[in-house]
Amino acid sequence: MGFLVRTLITAFAFWVAEMLIEGISFTGPFNMFIAAIIFGLVNALIRPVIALLSLPLTVLTLGLFTLVVNAVMFAITAGLMPGMRVSGFWAAFFGAIIVWVVSWAVNRMIGDRAAAR
């Protein structure tokens, strides 16, 4: 799947999170697209380091600390993106969960169609 398609899926997931979570807002659709790019970069560059450093906590909590790491990545994206606002930890926590679920569902639907061809 191409970079543009993944970015559009993430931007759509951000839009869903904005609609469902009161503490998440964007100044416009273009900012969602840019935030999706930044989110991908944060997940590619910063997440592996934080995941490695938090590995003992992740093992101790049987993987549940990964949700906190995801919320931190969401919050870092909001900190780097001027047009994105996240009001606090819980907004980032639930926003990250929504983005993950929506991205997974859309990727699953697109992947199934590609496999059927």
CSV table of C-alpha atoms in Angstrom, one decimal:
chain,number,residue,atom,x,y,z
A,1,MET,CA,0.0,0.0,0.0
A,2,GLY,CA,1.4,3.4,-1.0
A,3,PHE,CA,2.5,6.3,1.2
A,4,LEU,CA,-0.4,8.5,0.0
A,5,VAL,CA,-3.1,5.9,0.8
A,6,ARG,CA,-1.7,5.3,4.3
A,7,THR,CA,-1.5,9.0,5.0
A,8,LEU,CA,-5.1,9.5,3.8
A,9,ILE,CA,-6.2,6.6,6.0
A,10,THR,CA,-4.5,8.1,9.0
A,11,ALA,CA,-6.0,11.6,8.2
A,12,PHE,CA,-9.4,9.9,8.1
A,13,ALA,CA,-8.8,8.2,11.4
A,14,PHE,CA,-7.8,11.6,12.9
A,15,TRP,CA,-11.1,13.1,11.6
A,16,VAL,CA,-13.0,10.2,13.3
A,17,ALA,CA,-11.1,10.9,16.5
A,18,GLU,CA,-11.9,14.6,16.3
A,19,MET,CA,-15.6,13.8,15.9
A,20,LEU,CA,-15.7,11.3,18.8
A,21,ILE,CA,-13.3,12.9,21.4
A,22,GLU,CA,-14.1,16.4,22.7
A,23,GLY,CA,-10.5,17.2,23.6
A,24,ILE,CA,-9.1,16.8,20.0
A,25,SER,CA,-9.4,19.4,17.4
A,26,PHE,CA,-7.8,20.4,14.1
A,27,THR,CA,-7.9,23.8,12.3
A,28,GLY,CA,-8.7,22.2,9.0
A,29,PRO,CA,-8.6,19.2,6.7
A,30,PHE,CA,-5.2,20.1,5.3
A,31,ASN,CA,-3.8,20.1,8.9
A,32,MET,CA,-5.2,16.6,9.4
A,33,PHE,CA,-3.2,15.5,6.3
A,34,ILE,CA,0.0,17.1,7.6
A,35,ALA,CA,-0.6,15.7,11.1
A,36,ALA,CA,-0.9,12.2,9.5
A,37,ILE,CA,2.5,12.6,7.9
A,38,ILE,CA,4.0,13.9,11.2
A,39,PHE,CA,2.3,11.0,13.1
A,40,GLY,CA,3.9,8.5,10.7
A,41,LEU,CA,7.3,10.1,11.2
A,42,VAL,CA,6.9,10.1,15.0
A,43,ASN,CA,5.9,6.5,14.9
A,44,ALA,CA,8.8,5.6,12.7
A,45,LEU,CA,11.6,7.5,14.5
A,46,ILE,CA,10.6,8.1,18.1
A,47,ARG,CA,8.3,5.2,18.9
A,48,PRO,CA,11.0,2.5,18.6
A,49,VAL,CA,13.2,4.3,21.1
A,50,ILE,CA,10.4,4.8,23.6
A,51,ALA,CA,9.1,1.2,23.2
A,52,LEU,CA,12.6,-0.1,23.9
A,53,LEU,CA,13.0,2.1,27.0
A,54,SER,CA,9.6,1.1,28.3
A,55,LEU,CA,10.0,-2.6,27.6
A,56,PRO,CA,10.2,-3.6,31.3
A,57,LEU,CA,7.0,-1.8,32.0
A,58,THR,CA,5.4,-3.3,28.9
A,59,VAL,CA,6.4,-6.8,30.1
A,60,LEU,CA,5.3,-6.1,33.7
A,61,THR,CA,1.8,-4.9,32.5
A,62,LEU,CA,1.5,-7.7,30.0
A,63,GLY,CA,1.5,-5.3,27.1
A,64,LEU,CA,-1.0,-2.7,28.4
A,65,PHE,CA,1.7,-0.1,28.7
A,66,THR,CA,1.8,0.0,24.9
A,67,LEU,CA,-1.4,2.0,25.0
A,68,VAL,CA,0.4,4.6,27.0
A,69,VAL,CA,3.2,4.7,24.5
A,70,ASN,CA,0.6,5.2,21.7
A,71,ALA,CA,-0.9,8.0,23.7
A,72,VAL,CA,2.5,9.6,24.0
A,73,MET,CA,3.1,9.4,20.3
A,74,PHE,CA,-0.3,11.0,19.7
A,75,ALA,CA,0.6,13.8,22.1
A,76,ILE,CA,4.0,14.3,20.6
A,77,THR,CA,2.3,14.7,17.2
A,78,ALA,CA,0.0,17.3,18.7
A,79,GLY,CA,3.0,19.1,20.1
A,80,LEU,CA,4.8,19.2,16.8
A,81,MET,CA,1.7,20.1,14.7
A,82,PRO,CA,0.5,23.7,15.3
A,83,GLY,CA,-3.0,23.1,13.8
A,84,MET,CA,-3.7,20.1,16.1
A,85,ARG,CA,-4.8,20.4,19.7
A,86,VAL,CA,-5.1,17.6,22.3
A,87,SER,CA,-6.4,18.8,25.7
A,88,GLY,CA,-4.8,16.2,27.9
A,89,PHE,CA,-3.5,12.7,28.5
A,90,TRP,CA,-7.0,11.0,28.3
A,91,ALA,CA,-7.9,12.7,25.1
A,92,ALA,CA,-4.5,11.5,23.6
A,93,PHE,CA,-5.1,8.0,25.1
A,94,PHE,CA,-8.6,7.6,23.6
A,95,GLY,CA,-7.6,9.4,20.4
A,96,ALA,CA,-4.7,7.0,19.9
A,97,ILE,CA,-7.1,4.0,20.4
A,98,ILE,CA,-9.6,5.4,17.9
A,99,VAL,CA,-6.9,6.2,15.3
A,100,TRP,CA,-5.5,2.6,15.7
A,101,VAL,CA,-9.0,1.0,15.4
A,102,VAL,CA,-10.1,3.1,12.4
A,103,SER,CA,-6.7,2.6,10.6
A,104,TRP,CA,-6.8,-1.1,11.3
A,105,ALA,CA,-10.4,-1.5,10.0
A,106,VAL,CA,-9.8,0.6,6.8
A,107,ASN,CA,-6.5,-1.2,6.1
A,108,ARG,CA,-8.3,-4.5,6.6
A,109,MET,CA,-11.0,-3.6,4.1
A,110,ILE,CA,-8.6,-2.3,1.5
A,111,GLY,CA,-6.3,-5.3,2.0
A,112,ASP,CA,-9.2,-7.7,1.5
A,113,ARG,CA,-10.1,-6.1,-1.8
A,114,ALA,CA,-6.5,-6.2,-3.0
A,115,ALA,CA,-6.2,-9.9,-2.1
A,116,ALA,CA,-9.5,-10.7,-4.0
A,117,ARG,CA,-8.1,-9.3,-7.2
